[in-house]
Coordinates of C-alpha atoms in Angstrom, one line a residue:
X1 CA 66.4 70.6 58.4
X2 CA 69.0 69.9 55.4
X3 CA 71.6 67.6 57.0
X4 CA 73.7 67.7 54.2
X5 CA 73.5 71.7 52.9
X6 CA 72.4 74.3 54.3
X7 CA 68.5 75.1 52.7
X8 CA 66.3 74.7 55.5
X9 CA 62.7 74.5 55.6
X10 CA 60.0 76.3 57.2
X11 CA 56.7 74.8 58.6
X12 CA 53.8 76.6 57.3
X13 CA 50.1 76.6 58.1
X14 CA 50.2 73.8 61.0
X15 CA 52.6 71.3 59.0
X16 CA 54.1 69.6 61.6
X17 CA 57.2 67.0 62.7
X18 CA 56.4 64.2 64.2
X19 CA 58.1 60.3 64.7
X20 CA 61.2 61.5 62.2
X21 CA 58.1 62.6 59.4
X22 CA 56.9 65.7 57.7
X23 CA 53.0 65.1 58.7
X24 CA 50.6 67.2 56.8
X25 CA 46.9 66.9 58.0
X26 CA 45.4 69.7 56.7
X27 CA 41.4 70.2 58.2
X28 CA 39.9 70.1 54.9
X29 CA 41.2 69.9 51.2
X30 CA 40.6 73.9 50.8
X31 CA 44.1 75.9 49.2
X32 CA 43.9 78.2 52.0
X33 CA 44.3 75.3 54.9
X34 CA 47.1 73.1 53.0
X35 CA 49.8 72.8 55.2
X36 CA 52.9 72.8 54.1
X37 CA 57.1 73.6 53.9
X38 CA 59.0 76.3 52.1
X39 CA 61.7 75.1 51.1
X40 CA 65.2 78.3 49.8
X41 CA 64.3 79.8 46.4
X42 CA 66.7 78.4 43.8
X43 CA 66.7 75.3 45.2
X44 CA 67.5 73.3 42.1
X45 CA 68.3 76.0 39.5
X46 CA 72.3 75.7 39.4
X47 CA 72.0 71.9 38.3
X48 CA 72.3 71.1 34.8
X49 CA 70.5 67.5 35.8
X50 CA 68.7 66.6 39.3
X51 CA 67.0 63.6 41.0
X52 CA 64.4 64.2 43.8
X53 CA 63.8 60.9 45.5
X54 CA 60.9 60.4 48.4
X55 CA 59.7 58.1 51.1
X56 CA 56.1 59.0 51.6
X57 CA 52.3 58.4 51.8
X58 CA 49.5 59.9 51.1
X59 CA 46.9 59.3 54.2
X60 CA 43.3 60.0 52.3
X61 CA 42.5 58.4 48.8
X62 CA 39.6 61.1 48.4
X63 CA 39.3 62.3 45.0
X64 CA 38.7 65.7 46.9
X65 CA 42.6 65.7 47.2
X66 CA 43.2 65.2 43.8
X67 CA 46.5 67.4 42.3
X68 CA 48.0 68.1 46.0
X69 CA 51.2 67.5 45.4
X70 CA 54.0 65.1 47.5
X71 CA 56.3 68.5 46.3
X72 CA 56.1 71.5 43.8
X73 CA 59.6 73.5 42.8
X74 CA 58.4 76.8 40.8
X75 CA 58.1 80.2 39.7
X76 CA 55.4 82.3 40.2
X77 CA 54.4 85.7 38.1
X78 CA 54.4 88.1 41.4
X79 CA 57.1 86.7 43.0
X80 CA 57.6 84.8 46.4
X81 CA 55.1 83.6 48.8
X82 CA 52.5 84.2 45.9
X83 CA 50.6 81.4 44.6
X84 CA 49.3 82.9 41.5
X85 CA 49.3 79.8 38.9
X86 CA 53.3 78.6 38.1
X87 CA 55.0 79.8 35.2
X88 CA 58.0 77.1 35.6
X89 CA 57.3 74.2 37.4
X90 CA 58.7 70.5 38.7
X91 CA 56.1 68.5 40.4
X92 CA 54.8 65.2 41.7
X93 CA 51.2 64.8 42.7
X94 CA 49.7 61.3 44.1
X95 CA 46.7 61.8 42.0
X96 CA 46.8 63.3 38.9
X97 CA 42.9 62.3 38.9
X98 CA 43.7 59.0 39.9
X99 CA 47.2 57.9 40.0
X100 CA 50.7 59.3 40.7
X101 CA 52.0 61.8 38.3
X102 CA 54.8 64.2 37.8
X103 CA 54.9 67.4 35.5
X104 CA 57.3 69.6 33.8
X105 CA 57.0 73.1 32.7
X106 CA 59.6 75.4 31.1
X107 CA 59.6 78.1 28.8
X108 CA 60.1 75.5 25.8
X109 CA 57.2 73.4 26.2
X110 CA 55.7 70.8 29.1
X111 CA 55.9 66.7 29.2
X112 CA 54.2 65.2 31.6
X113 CA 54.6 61.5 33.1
X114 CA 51.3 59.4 34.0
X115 CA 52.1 55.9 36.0
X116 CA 49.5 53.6 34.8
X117 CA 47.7 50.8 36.7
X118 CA 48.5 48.9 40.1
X119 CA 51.8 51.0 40.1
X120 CA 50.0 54.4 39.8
X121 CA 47.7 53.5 42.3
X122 CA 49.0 54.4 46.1
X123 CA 47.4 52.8 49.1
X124 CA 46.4 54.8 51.9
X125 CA 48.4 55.1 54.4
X126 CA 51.4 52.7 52.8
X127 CA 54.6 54.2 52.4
X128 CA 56.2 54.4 48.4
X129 CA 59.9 55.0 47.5
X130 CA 59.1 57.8 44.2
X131 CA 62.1 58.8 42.6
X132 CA 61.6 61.6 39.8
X133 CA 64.8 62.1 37.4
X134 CA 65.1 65.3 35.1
X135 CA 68.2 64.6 33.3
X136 CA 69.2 67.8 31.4
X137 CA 72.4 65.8 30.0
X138 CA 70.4 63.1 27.8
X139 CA 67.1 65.0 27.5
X140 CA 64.9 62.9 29.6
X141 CA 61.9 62.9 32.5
X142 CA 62.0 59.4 34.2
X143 CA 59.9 58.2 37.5
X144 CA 60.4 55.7 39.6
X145 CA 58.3 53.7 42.2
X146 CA 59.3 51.2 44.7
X147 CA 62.5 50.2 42.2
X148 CA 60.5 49.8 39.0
X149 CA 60.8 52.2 36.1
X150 CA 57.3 53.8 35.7
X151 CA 58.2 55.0 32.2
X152 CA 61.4 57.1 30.7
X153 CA 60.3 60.2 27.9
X154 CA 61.9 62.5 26.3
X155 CA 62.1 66.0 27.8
X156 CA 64.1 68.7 26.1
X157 CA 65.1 71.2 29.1
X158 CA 67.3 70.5 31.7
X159 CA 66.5 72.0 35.8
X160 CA 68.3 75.2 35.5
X161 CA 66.0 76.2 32.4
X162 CA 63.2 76.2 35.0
X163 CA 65.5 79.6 36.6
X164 CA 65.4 80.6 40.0
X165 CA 62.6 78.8 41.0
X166 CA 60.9 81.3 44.1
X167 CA 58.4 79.0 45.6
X168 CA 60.0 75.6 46.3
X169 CA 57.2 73.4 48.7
X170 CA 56.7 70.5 50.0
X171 CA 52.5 69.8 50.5
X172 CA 50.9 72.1 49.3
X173 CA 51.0 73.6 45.0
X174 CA 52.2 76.5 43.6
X175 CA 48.6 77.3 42.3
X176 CA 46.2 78.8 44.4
X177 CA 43.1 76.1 43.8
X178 CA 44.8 72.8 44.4
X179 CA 44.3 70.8 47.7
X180 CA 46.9 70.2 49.9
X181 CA 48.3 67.1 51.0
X182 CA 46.8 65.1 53.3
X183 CA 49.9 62.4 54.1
X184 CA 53.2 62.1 55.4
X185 CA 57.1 62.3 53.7
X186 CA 59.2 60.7 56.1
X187 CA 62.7 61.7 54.0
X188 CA 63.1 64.2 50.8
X189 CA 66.6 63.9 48.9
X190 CA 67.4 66.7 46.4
X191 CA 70.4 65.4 44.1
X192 CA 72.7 67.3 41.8
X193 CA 73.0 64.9 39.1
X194 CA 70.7 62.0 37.3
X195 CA 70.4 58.5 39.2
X196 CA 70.0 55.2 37.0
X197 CA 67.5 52.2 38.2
X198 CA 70.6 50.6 39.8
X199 CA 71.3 53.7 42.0
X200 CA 67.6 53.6 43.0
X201 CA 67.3 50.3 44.1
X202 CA 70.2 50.6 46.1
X203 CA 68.7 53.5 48.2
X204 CA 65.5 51.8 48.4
X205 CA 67.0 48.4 50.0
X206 CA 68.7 50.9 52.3
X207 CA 66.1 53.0 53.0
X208 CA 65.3 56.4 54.5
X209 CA 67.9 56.3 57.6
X210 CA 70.8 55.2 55.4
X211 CA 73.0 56.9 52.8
X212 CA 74.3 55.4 49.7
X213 CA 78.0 55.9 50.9
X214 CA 77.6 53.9 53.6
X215 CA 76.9 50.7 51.9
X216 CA 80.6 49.8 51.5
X217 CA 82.2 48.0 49.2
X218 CA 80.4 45.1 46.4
X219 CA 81.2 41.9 48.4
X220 CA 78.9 38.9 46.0
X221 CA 75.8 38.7 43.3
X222 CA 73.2 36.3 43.8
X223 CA 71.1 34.7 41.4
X224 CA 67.5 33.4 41.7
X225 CA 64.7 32.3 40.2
X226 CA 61.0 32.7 40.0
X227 CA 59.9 30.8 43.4
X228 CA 63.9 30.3 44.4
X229 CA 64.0 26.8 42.7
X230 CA 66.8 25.6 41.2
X231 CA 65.0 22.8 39.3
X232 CA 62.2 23.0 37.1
X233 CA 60.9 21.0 33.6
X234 CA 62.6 20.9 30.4
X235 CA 60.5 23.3 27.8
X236 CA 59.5 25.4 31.0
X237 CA 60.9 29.2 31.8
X238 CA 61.7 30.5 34.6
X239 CA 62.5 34.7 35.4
X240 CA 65.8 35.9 36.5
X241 CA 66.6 37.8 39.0
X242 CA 70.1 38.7 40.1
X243 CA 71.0 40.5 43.8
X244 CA 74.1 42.6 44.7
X245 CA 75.5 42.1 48.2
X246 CA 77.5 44.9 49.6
X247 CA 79.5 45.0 53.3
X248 CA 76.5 46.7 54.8
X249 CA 73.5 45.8 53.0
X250 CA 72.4 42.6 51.1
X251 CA 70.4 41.9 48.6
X252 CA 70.1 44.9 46.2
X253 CA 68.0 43.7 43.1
X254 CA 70.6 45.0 40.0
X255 CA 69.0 46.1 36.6
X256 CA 69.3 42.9 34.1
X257 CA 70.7 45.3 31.4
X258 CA 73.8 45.4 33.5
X259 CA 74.6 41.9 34.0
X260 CA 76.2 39.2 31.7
X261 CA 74.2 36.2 32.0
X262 CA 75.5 32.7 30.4
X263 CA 74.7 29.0 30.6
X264 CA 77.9 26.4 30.8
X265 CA 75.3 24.3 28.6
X266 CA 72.6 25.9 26.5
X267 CA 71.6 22.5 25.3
X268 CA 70.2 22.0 29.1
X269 CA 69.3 25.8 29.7
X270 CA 69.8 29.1 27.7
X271 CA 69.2 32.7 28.9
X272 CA 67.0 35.2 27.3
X273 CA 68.2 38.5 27.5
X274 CA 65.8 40.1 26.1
X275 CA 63.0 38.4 28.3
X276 CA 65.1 38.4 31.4
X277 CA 64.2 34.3 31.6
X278 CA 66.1 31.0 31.3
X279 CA 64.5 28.4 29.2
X280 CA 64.9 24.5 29.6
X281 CA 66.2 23.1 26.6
X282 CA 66.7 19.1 27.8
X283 CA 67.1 17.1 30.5
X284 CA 70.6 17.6 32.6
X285 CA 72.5 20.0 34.9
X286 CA 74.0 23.4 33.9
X287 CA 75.4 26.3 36.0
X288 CA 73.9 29.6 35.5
X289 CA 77.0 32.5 35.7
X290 CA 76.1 36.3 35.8
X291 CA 78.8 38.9 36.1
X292 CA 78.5 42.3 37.5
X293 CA 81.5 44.3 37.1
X294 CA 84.2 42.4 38.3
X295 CA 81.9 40.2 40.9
X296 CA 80.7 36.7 39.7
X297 CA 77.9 34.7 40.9
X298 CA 76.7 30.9 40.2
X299 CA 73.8 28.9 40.7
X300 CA 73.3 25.0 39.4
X301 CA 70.0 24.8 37.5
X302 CA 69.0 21.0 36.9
X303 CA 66.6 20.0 34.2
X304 CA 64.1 16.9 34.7
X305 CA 62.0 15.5 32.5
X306 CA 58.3 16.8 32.2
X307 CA 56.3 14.3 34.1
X308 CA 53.6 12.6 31.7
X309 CA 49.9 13.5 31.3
X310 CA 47.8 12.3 34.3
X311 CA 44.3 11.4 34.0
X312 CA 42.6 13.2 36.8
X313 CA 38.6 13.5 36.1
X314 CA 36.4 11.4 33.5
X315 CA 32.9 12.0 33.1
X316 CA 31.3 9.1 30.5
X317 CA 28.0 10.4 30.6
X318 CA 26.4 6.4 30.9
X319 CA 23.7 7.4 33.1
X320 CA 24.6 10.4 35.0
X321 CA 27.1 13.3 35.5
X322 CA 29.6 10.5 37.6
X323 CA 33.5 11.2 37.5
X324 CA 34.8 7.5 37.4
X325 CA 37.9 8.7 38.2
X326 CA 37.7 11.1 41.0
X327 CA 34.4 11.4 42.4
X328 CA 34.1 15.0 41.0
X329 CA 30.4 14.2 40.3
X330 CA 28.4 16.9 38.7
X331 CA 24.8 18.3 39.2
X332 CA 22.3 18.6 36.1
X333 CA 20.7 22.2 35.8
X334 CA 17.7 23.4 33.9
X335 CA 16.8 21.5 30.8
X336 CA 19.6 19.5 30.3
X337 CA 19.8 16.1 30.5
X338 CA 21.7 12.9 29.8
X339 CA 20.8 10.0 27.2
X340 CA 22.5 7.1 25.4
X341 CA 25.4 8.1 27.0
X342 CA 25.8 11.7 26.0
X343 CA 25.3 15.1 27.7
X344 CA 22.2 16.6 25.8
X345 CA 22.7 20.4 26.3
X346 CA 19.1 21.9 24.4
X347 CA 20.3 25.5 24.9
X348 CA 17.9 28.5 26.2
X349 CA 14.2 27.4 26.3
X350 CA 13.3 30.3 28.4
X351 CA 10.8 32.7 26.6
X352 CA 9.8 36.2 26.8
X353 CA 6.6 37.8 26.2

């Protein structure tokens, strides 16, 4: 059900709800046995800019499943309940081939978003937080996943140019060859409007059980560093990262690009903005101040000295592959061998015929 409108849902095909989840276990990855939920037609088409945000997992990695989609808004050319190939179309698919993927069709053209590497890649059975952002206001498709910013590109067409999308569904694809999803969504949000990475970390701190609006009011920022030190060598770096903390729920990881970030001495540390780092300029003590609105945070950074080179392994070569220093000894292999106090290394003397 909606719990904030009114546009229900409707279990299709053997979808079923179970533990607070949408679970979709469909008997093979055939169109006709995808089980899945129609959502109203029209769904998104009054908003000039939308997010859809998700909790879910896909529970087979199979390339068999590949284009079954998490959820598919769009048209189709005969109408309702007809799955005849989209003509408009908003979707996100774990594996678009291989990785997570969201497209967008309109009668002006199509861009497409393609998460590459480890954060395309979903684990079976693992939950993700994937927020998809079509911002008709400033032109742009964005995707997030788990609170990082897949990639942002331009997309000239907002959600109501899309129309009065007839077959809105969560599971299964509004084309009649693609798999359906074999996985889980434990919550689906629909929003009118376009979220920014700071909105999206907040609702993935608090999760699937807990709205935005009940977060109350900022209370602190907190800053740390790589590894939470507060101490590290002059000429080293160290990454920033800087935490909101609001009445009912703590630590909320805040875009950099939103905080001011200065040193009370940049000749013992200085921040890169551009890197998101402090670097250790010399030896001494300076405190680190970041503001976020009208919220300051501190933390004392101290600068030591780098420590000098130790000599940990020597291997002189007098007679053997000995390590005077540290007992590392080595092993001779093949035809090398060791003379007048030097490792002879004679190269490949294997032959072929």
């Amino acid at each position: 059900n909606d719990s904030v409108g009114t546009a229900h849902g409707e279990l299709r095909n053997g979808a079923t709800v179970s533990d607070g989840k949408l679970v979709l276990a469909p008997i093979d990855n055939t169109t006709a046995n995808a089980q899945y939920v129609k959502l109203p037609p029209g769904i998104i088409a009054p908003y000039m800019s939308a997010t859809i945000e998700m909790w879910g997992q896909i529970d087979n990695q199979s390339q068999d499943y590949n284009y079954a989609r998490f959820w598919d808004f769009c048209s189709s050319n005969e109408g309702e309940d007809v799955f005849d190939g989209e003509t408009q179309r908003l979707y996100l698919t774990p594996r678009g081939n291989t990785t997570l993927n969201s497209v967008y069709t309109s009668p002006y053209g199509e861009w497409s978003i393609t998460a590459q590497g480890t954060i395309g890649g979903l684990d079976q059975g693992v939950e993700s937080h994937i927020v998809v952002v079509a911002d008709g206001v400033n032109q742009t498709l964005s995707m997030y996943r788990d609170g990082i910013l897949v990639e942002t590109i331009e997309a000239e067409v907002a959600p109501m140019d899309l129309g009065y999308t007839c077959n809105n569904l969560l599971g299964r694809s509004g084309f009649a060859h693609d798999p359906g999803l074999f996985g889980k969504i434990n919550e689906l949000r629909i929003w009118s409007g376009a979220m920014d990475i700071n909105d999206v970390r907040i609702n993935l701190a608090a999760g699937p059980d807990m709205l935005p609006d009940a977060i109350g009011e900022l209370g602190s920022i907190t800053i740390a560093l790589d590894g939470n030190v507060t101490s590290f060598v002059e000429e080293g770096v160290k990454a920033v990262t800087v935490y909101a903390n609001y009445e009912n729920l703590e630590n909320v990881m805040l875009d950099l690009a939103d905080v001011e970030i200065s040193s009370s001495d940049e000749e013992v540390v200085v921040y890169d903005a551009e890197g998101g780092y402090l670097r250790a300029m010399g030896v001494g003590t300076a405190t680190v101040t970041a503001v976020y609105g009208e919220v300051t945070g501190t933390l004392e950074i101290t600068i030591t000295e780098a420590p000098p080179a130790i000599l940990t392994h020597r291997y002189s070569f007098d007679t053997d592959i000995t390590d005077s220093v540290a007992g590392a000894n080595g092993t001779i292999y093949g035809a090398a061998s060791v003379a007048d106090g030097k490792l002879i290394l004679p190269g490949d003397t294997l032959k072929s015929d």
